[in-house]
Coordinates of C-alpha atoms and ligand atoms in Angstrom, one line a residue:
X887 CA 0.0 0.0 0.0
X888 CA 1.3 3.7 -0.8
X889 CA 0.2 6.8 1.7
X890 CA 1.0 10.1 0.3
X891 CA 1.9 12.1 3.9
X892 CA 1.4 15.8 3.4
X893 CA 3.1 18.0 6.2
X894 CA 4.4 21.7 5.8
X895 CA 3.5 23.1 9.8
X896 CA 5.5 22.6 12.4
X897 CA 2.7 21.1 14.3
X898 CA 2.3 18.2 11.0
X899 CA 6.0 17.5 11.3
X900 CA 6.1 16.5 14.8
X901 CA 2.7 14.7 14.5
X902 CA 4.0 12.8 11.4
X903 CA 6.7 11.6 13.2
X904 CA 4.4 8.9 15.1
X905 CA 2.7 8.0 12.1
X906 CA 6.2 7.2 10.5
X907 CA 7.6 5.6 13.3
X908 CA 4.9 2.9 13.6
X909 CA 5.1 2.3 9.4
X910 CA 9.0 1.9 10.5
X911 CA 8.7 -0.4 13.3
X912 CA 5.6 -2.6 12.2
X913 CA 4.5 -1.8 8.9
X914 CA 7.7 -1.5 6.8
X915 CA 6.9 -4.4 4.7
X916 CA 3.2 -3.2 4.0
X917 CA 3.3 0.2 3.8
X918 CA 5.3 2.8 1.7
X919 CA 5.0 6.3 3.2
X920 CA 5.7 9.1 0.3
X921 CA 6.3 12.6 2.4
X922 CA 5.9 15.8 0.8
X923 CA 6.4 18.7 2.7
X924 CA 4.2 21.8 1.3
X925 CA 7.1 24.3 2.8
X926 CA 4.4 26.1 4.7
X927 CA 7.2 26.6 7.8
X928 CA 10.7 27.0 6.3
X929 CA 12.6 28.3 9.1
X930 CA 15.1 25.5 10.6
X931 CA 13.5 26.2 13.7
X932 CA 10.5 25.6 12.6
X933 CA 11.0 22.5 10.2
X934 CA 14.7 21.3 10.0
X935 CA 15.0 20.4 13.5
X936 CA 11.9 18.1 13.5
X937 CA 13.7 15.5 11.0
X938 CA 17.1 16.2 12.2
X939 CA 15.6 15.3 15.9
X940 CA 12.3 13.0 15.9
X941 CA 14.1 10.7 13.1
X942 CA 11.4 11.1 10.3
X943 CA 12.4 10.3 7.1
X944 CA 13.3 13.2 4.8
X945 CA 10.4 14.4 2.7
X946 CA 10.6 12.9 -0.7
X947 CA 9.4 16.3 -2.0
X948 CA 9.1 19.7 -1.0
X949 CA 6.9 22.5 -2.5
X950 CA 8.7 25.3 -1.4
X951 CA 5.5 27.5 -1.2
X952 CA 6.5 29.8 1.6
X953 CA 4.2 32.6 3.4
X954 CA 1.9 34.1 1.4
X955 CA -1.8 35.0 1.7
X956 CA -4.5 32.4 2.5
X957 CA -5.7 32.3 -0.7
X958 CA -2.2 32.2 -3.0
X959 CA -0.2 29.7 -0.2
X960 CA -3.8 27.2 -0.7
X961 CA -3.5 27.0 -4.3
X962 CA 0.4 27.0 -4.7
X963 CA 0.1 24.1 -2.4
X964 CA -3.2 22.5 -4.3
X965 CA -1.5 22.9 -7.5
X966 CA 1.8 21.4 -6.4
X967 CA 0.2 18.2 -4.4
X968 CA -2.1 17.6 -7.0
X969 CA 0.8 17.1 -9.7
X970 CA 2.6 14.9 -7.1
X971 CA -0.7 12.6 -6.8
X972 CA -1.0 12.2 -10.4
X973 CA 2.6 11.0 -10.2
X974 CA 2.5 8.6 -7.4
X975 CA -1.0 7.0 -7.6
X976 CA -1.4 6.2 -3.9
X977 CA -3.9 4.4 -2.1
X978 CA -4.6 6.9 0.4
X979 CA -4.0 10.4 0.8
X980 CA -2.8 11.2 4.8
X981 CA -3.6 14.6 6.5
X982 CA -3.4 15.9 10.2
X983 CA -5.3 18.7 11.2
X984 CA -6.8 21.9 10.1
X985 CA -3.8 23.5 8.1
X986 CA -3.5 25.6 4.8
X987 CA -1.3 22.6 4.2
X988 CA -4.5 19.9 5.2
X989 CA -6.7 22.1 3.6
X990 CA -4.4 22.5 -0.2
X991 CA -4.3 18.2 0.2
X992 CA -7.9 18.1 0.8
X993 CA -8.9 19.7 -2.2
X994 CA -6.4 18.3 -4.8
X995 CA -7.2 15.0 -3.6
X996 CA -10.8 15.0 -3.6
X997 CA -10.9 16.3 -6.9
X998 CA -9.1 14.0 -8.5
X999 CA -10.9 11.2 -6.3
X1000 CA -8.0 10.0 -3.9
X1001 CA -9.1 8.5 -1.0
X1002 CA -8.1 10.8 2.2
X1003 CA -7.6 9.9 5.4
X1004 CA -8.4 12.5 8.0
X1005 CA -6.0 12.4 11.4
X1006 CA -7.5 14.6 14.1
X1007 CA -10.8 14.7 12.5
X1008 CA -14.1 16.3 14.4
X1009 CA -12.7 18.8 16.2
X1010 CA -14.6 21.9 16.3
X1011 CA -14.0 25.0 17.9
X1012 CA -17.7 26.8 16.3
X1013 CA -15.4 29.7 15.3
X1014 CA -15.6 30.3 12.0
X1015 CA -13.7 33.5 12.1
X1016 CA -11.1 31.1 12.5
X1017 CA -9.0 29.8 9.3
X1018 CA -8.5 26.5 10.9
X1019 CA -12.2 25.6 11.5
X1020 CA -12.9 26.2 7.6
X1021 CA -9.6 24.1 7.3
X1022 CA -11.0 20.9 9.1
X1023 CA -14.6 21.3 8.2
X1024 CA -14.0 20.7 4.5
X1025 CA -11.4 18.1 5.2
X1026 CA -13.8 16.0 7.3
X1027 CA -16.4 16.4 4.7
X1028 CA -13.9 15.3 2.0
X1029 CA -12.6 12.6 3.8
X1030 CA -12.8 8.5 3.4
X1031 CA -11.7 7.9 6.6
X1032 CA -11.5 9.9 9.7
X1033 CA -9.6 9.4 13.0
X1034 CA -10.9 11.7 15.5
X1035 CA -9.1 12.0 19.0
X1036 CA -11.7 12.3 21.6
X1037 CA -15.3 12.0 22.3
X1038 CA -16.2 15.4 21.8
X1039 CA -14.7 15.5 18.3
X1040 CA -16.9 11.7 17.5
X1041 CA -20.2 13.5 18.6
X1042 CA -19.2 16.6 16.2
X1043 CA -19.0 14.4 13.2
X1044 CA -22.6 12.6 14.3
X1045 CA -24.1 16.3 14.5
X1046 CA -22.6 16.8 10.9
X1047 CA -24.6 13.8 9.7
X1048 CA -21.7 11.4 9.6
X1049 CA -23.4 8.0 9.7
X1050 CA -21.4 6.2 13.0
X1051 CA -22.6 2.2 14.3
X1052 CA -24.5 3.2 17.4
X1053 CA -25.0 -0.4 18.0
X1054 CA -21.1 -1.0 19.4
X1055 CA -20.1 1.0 22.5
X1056 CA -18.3 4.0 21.9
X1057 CA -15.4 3.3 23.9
X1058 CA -11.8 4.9 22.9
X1059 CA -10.2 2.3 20.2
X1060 CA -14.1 0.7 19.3
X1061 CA -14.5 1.1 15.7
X1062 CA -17.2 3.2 14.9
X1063 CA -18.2 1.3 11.5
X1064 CA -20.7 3.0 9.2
X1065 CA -21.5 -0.4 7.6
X1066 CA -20.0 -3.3 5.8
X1067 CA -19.4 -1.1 2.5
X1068 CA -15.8 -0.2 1.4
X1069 CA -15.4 3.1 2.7
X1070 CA -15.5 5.8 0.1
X1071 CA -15.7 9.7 -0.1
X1072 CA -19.7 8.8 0.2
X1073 CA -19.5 6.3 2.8
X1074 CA -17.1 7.2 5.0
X1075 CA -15.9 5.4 8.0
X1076 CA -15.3 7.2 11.7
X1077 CA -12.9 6.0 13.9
X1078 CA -12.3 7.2 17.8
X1079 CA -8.8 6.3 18.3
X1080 CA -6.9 8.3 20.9
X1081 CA -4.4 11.3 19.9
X1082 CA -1.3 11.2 17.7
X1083 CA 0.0 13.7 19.6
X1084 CA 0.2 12.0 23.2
X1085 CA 1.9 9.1 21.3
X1086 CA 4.6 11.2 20.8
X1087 CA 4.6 13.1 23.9
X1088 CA 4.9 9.5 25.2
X1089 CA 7.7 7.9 23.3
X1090 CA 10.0 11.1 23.4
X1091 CA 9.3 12.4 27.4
X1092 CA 12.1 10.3 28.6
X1093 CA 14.2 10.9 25.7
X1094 CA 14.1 14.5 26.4
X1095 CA 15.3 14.0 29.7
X1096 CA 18.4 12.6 28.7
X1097 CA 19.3 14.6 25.4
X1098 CA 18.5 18.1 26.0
X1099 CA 20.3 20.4 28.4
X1100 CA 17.6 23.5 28.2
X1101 CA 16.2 23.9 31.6
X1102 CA 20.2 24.6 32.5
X1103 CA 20.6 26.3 29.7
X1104 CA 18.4 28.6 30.9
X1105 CA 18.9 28.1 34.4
X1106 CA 15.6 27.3 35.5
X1107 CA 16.8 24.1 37.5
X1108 CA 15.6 25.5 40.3
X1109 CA 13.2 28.0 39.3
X1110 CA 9.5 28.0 39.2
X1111 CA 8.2 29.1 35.4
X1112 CA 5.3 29.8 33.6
X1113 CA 5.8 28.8 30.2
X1114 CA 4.0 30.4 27.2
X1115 CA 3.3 30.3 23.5
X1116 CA 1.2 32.8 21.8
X1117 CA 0.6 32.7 17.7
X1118 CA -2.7 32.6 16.9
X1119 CA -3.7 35.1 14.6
X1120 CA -6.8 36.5 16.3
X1121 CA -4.1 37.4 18.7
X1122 CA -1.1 38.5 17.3
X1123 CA -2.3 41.0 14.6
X1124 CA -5.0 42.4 17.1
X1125 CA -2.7 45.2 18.9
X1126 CA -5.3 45.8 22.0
X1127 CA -5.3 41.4 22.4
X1128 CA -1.2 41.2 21.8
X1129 CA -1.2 44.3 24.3
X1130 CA -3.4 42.5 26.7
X1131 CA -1.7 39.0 27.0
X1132 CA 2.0 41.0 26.8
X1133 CA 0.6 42.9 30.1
X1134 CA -0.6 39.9 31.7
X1135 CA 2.7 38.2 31.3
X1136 CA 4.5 41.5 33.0
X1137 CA 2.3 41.2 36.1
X1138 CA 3.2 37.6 36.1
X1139 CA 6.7 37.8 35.4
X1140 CA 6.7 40.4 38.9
X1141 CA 5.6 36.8 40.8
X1142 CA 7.3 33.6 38.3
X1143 CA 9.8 33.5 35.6
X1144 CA 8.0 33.6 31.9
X1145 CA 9.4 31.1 29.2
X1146 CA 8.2 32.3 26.0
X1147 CA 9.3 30.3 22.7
X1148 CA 8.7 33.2 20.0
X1149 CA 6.8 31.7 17.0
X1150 CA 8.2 33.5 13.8
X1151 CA 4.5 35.3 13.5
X1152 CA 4.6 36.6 17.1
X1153 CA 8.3 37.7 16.7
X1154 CA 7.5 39.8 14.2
X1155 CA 4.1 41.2 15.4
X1156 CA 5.4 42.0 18.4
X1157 CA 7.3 44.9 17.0
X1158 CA 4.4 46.4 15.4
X1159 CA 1.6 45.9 17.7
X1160 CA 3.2 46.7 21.1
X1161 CA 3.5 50.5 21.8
X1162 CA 7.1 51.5 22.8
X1163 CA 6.8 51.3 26.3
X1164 CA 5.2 47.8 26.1
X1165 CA 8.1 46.5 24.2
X1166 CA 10.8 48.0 26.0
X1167 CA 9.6 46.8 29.7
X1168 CA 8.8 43.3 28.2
X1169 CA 12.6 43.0 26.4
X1170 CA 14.5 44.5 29.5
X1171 CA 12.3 42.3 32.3
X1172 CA 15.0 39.8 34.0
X1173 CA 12.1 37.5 34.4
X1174 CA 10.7 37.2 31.0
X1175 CA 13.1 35.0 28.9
X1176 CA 12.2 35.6 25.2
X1177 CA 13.8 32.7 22.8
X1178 CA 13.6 31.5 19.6
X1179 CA 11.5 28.4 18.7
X1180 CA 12.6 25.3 20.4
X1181 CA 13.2 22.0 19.0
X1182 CA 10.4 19.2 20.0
X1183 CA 12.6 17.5 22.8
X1184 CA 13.7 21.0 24.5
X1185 CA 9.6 22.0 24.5
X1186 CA 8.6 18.6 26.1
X1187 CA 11.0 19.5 28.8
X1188 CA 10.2 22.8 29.0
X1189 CA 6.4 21.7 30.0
X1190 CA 7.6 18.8 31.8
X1191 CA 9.3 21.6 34.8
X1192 CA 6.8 24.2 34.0
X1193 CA 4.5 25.0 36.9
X1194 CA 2.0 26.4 34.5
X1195 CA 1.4 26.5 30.8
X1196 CA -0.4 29.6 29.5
X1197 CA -1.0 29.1 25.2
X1198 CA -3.1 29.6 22.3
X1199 CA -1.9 26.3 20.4
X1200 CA -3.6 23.4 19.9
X1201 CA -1.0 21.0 20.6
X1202 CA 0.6 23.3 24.0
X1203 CA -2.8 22.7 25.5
X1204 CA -3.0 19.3 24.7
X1205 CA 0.5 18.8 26.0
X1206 CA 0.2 20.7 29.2
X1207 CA -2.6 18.1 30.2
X1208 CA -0.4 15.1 28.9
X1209 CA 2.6 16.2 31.9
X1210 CA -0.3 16.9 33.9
X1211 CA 0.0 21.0 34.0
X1212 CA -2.2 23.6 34.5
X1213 CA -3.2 25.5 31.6
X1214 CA -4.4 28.7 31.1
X1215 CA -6.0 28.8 27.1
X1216 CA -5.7 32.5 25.8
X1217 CA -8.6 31.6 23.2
X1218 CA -12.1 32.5 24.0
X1219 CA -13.3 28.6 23.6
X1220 CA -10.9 25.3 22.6
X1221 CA -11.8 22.1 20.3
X1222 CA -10.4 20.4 23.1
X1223 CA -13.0 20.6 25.8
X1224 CA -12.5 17.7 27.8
X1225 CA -9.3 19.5 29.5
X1226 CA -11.4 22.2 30.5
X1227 CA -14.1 20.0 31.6
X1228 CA -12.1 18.1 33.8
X1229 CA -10.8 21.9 35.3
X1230 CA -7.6 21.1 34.3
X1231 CA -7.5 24.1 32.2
X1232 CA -9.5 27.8 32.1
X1233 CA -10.4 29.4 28.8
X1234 CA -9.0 33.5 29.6
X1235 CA -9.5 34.6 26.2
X1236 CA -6.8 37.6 25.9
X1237 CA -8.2 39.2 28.9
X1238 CA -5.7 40.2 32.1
X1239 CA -8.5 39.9 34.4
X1240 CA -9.3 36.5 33.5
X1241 CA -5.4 35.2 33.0
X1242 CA -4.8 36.6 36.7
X1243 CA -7.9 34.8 38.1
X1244 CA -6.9 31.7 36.2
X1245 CA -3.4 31.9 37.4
X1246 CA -4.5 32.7 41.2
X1247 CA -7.1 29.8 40.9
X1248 CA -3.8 27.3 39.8
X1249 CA -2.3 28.4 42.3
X1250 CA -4.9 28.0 44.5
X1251 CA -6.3 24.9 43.9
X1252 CA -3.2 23.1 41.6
X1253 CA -4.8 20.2 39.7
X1254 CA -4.2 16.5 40.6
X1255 CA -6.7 14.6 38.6
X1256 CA -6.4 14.4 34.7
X1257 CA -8.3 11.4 33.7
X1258 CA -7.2 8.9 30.7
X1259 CA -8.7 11.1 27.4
X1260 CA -6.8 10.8 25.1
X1261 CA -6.0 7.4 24.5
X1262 CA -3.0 5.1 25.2
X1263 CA 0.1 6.6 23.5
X1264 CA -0.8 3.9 20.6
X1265 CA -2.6 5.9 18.5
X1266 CA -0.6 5.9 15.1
X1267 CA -0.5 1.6 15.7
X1268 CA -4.4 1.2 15.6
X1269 CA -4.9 4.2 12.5
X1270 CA -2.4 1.9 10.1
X1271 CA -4.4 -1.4 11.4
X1272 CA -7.4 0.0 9.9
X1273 CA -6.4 1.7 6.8
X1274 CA -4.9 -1.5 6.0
X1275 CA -7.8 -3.5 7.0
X1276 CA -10.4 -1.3 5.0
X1277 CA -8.5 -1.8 1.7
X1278 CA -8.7 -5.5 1.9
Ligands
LIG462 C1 0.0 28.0 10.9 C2 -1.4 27.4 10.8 C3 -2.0 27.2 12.2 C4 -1.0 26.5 13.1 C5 0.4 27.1 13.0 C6 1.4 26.2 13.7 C7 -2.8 28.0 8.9 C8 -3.9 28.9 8.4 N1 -2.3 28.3 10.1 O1 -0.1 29.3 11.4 O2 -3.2 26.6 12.2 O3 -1.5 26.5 14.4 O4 0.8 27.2 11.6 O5 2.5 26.8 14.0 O6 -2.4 27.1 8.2 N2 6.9 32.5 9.3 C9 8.3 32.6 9.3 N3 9.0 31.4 9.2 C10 8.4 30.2 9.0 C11 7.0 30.1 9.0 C12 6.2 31.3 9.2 O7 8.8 33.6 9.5 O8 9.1 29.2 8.9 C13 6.1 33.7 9.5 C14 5.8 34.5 8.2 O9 5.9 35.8 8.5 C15 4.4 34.1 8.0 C16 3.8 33.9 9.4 O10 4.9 33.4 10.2 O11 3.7 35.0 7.2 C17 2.6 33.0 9.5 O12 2.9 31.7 9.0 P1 1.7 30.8 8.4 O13 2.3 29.5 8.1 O14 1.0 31.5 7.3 O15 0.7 30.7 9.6 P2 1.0 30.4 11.1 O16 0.7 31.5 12.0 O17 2.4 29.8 11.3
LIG463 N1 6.6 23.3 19.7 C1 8.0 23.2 19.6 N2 8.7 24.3 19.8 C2 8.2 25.5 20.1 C3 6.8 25.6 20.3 C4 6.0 24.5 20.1 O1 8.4 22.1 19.3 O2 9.0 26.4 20.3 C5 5.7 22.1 19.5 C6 4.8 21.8 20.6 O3 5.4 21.0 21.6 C7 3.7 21.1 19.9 C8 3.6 21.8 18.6 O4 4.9 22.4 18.4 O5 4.0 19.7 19.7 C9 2.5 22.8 18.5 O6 2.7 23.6 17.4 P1 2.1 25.1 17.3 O7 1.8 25.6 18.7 O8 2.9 25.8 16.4 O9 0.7 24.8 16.5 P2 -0.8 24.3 16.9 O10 -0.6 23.1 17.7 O11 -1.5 25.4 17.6 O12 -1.4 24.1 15.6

């Protein structure tokens, strides 16, 4: 069997490497994986480091398509992956998330009626101002099959009229069969599997132990630190949201040192949409440490010793739960409600009010319990089990 792997985000580059790493260790003789990498990140930082580190193989091509603006980076990427599809004739199309990069794959693929399988399918966020929920809407409803991480994300896809066996429990790993039918653009097949993500946070945690020096590095051995990522677009190019956060994080910083990996966007946001005065006290405060994007290994240790994590990504939150952090989520909701559910984490929107409450509340009341939701760190084993099974 052939899988074309589309990846170009940083996010798809880590996630890929569980994918590839099971095709590696149990698959090799069944499965070629083809990797093109849309180019979507470029930056070392942001790309390089993932192969050089997580040991995925290198991309057997690379679009090259860069920034540009929604529109012209979607169909630079569509017109490149359809070419590549026409080439390869694989079995499967694979895409993760809710990406330009997911959404460019989605379409050439479709179109040209290559079967695509879907990995973090269903999740939602009902936030259509955001570019990612138009992203992962039309890659669901394009999809053959879909693996959707959590519970919540299985009764989103029910509520958009995909057709799921209501006969079989809906436990985590049951197959959620839409009939007997090969599975098709038409008659897609759901699957609740567990997260890609946590497999990786799984297999590299101890790993990162061992091969990264960073919490000396920055000498936070014996430090207590909040550690934050902010690049969401709703935040960074809104000056009065970036201001907001960027204020919250001085307050903070007067109480715990502040980590802050810079993503590419923010760094250069921050210069334009922080008045003077903002900018100067947060580069000159000895307790906000502003670096460059990490590699994967030196952020999994960074949340490991955290005390806190305070993000707008996707995969931060998700991690934060997985080391069994507090979170504080500067979004005003999340696709991933179960962690806010179980009051492991507190939606504070870019508000300093709410961000000071959350971070009292941790404080107050740190969270112990952070129940088994997202699977069992062999979510990438069971996907291949059943894209293999389905094409029989
Ligand atoms: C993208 C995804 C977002 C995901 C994030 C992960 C879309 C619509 N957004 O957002 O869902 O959460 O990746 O990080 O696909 N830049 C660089 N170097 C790079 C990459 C980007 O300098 O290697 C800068 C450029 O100025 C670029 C900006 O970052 O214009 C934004 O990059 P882009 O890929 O368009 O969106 P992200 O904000 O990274
Ligand atoms: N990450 C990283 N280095 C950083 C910041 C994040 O390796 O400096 C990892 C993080 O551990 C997670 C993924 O990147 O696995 C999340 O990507 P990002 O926040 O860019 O995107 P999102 O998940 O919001 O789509």
């Amino acid at each position: 069997m052939k899988l074309v792997t589309i990846i170009g985000a940083r996010p798809q580059i880590i996630k890929a490497a569980a994918l590839s790493r099971a095709i590696r260790n149990h698959y090799a003789n069944q499965i070629q994986e083809v990797i093109v990498h849309t180019g979507q990140h470029y930056d070392d930082n942001m790309s390089q480091v993932f192969f050089d580190e997580l040991q995925i193989p290198r991309p057997a091509y690379n679009l090259h398509v860069g920034s540009a603006s929604h529109g012209v980076q979607t169909t630079r990427m569509t017109e490149g992956i359809e070419a590549l599809l026409i080439k390869e004739q694989p079995d499967y199309i694979v895409l993760y998330g809710d990406t330009n990069s997911t959404l460019a794959g989605a379409i050439a693929a479709a179109k040209i009626h290559v079967p695509i399988v879907h990995i973090e399918a269903g999740l939602r966020s009902f936030n259509k101002s955001m570019p990612e929920e138009i992203n992962r809407i039309v890659c669901d409803h394009c999809s053959t099959l879909l693996f959707t991480p959590t519970k919540a994300g299985l009764e989103n896809l029910k509520r958009e009229g995909f057709s799921i066996d209501e006969g079989g429990p809906s436990t985590l790993r049951q197959a959620q069969d839409s009939g007997t039918a090969k599975p098709t653009i038409d008659n897609p097949k759901v699957y609740h599997c567990g997260d890609i993500m946590y497999d990786n946070s799984l297999y590299f945690a101890d790993i990162a132990e061992e091969k990264t020096d960073i919490i000396k590095r920055l000498a936070l051995s014996d430090q207590p630190y909040i550690l934050a990522t902010i690049h969401r677009d709703s935040n960074t190019d809104h000056p009065e949201r970036l201001s907001a956060i960027f204020r919250s994080i001085i307050k903070l910083s007067e109480e715990c040192q502040v980590v802050l990996p810079l993503h590419p966007r923010t760094a250069k946001l921050l210069k334009t949409n922080l008045d003077e005065n903002l900018q100067k006290q947060i580069f000159s405060c000895q307790n906000i440490k502003l670096i460059p994007p990490v590699s994967f290994l030196e952020m999994i240790a960074l949340e490991r010793h955290a005390q806190l994590i305070m993000t707008d990504s996707g995969g931060v939150q998700k991690e934060a739960y997985f080391f069994k952090k507090p979170g504080i989520i500067l979004r005003p909701e999340t696709e991933w409600v179960e962690i806010v559910e179980t009051g492991n984490a507190i939606l504070a929107d870019s508000d300093e009010m709410r961000i000071m409450q959350a971070w009292q509340h941790f404080k107050d009341n740190p969270p112990t319990v952070f129940p088994e939701i997202f699977g069992d760190g062999h979510a990438a084993e069971f996907m291949l089990e059943k894209i293999l099974q389905v094409k029989q």
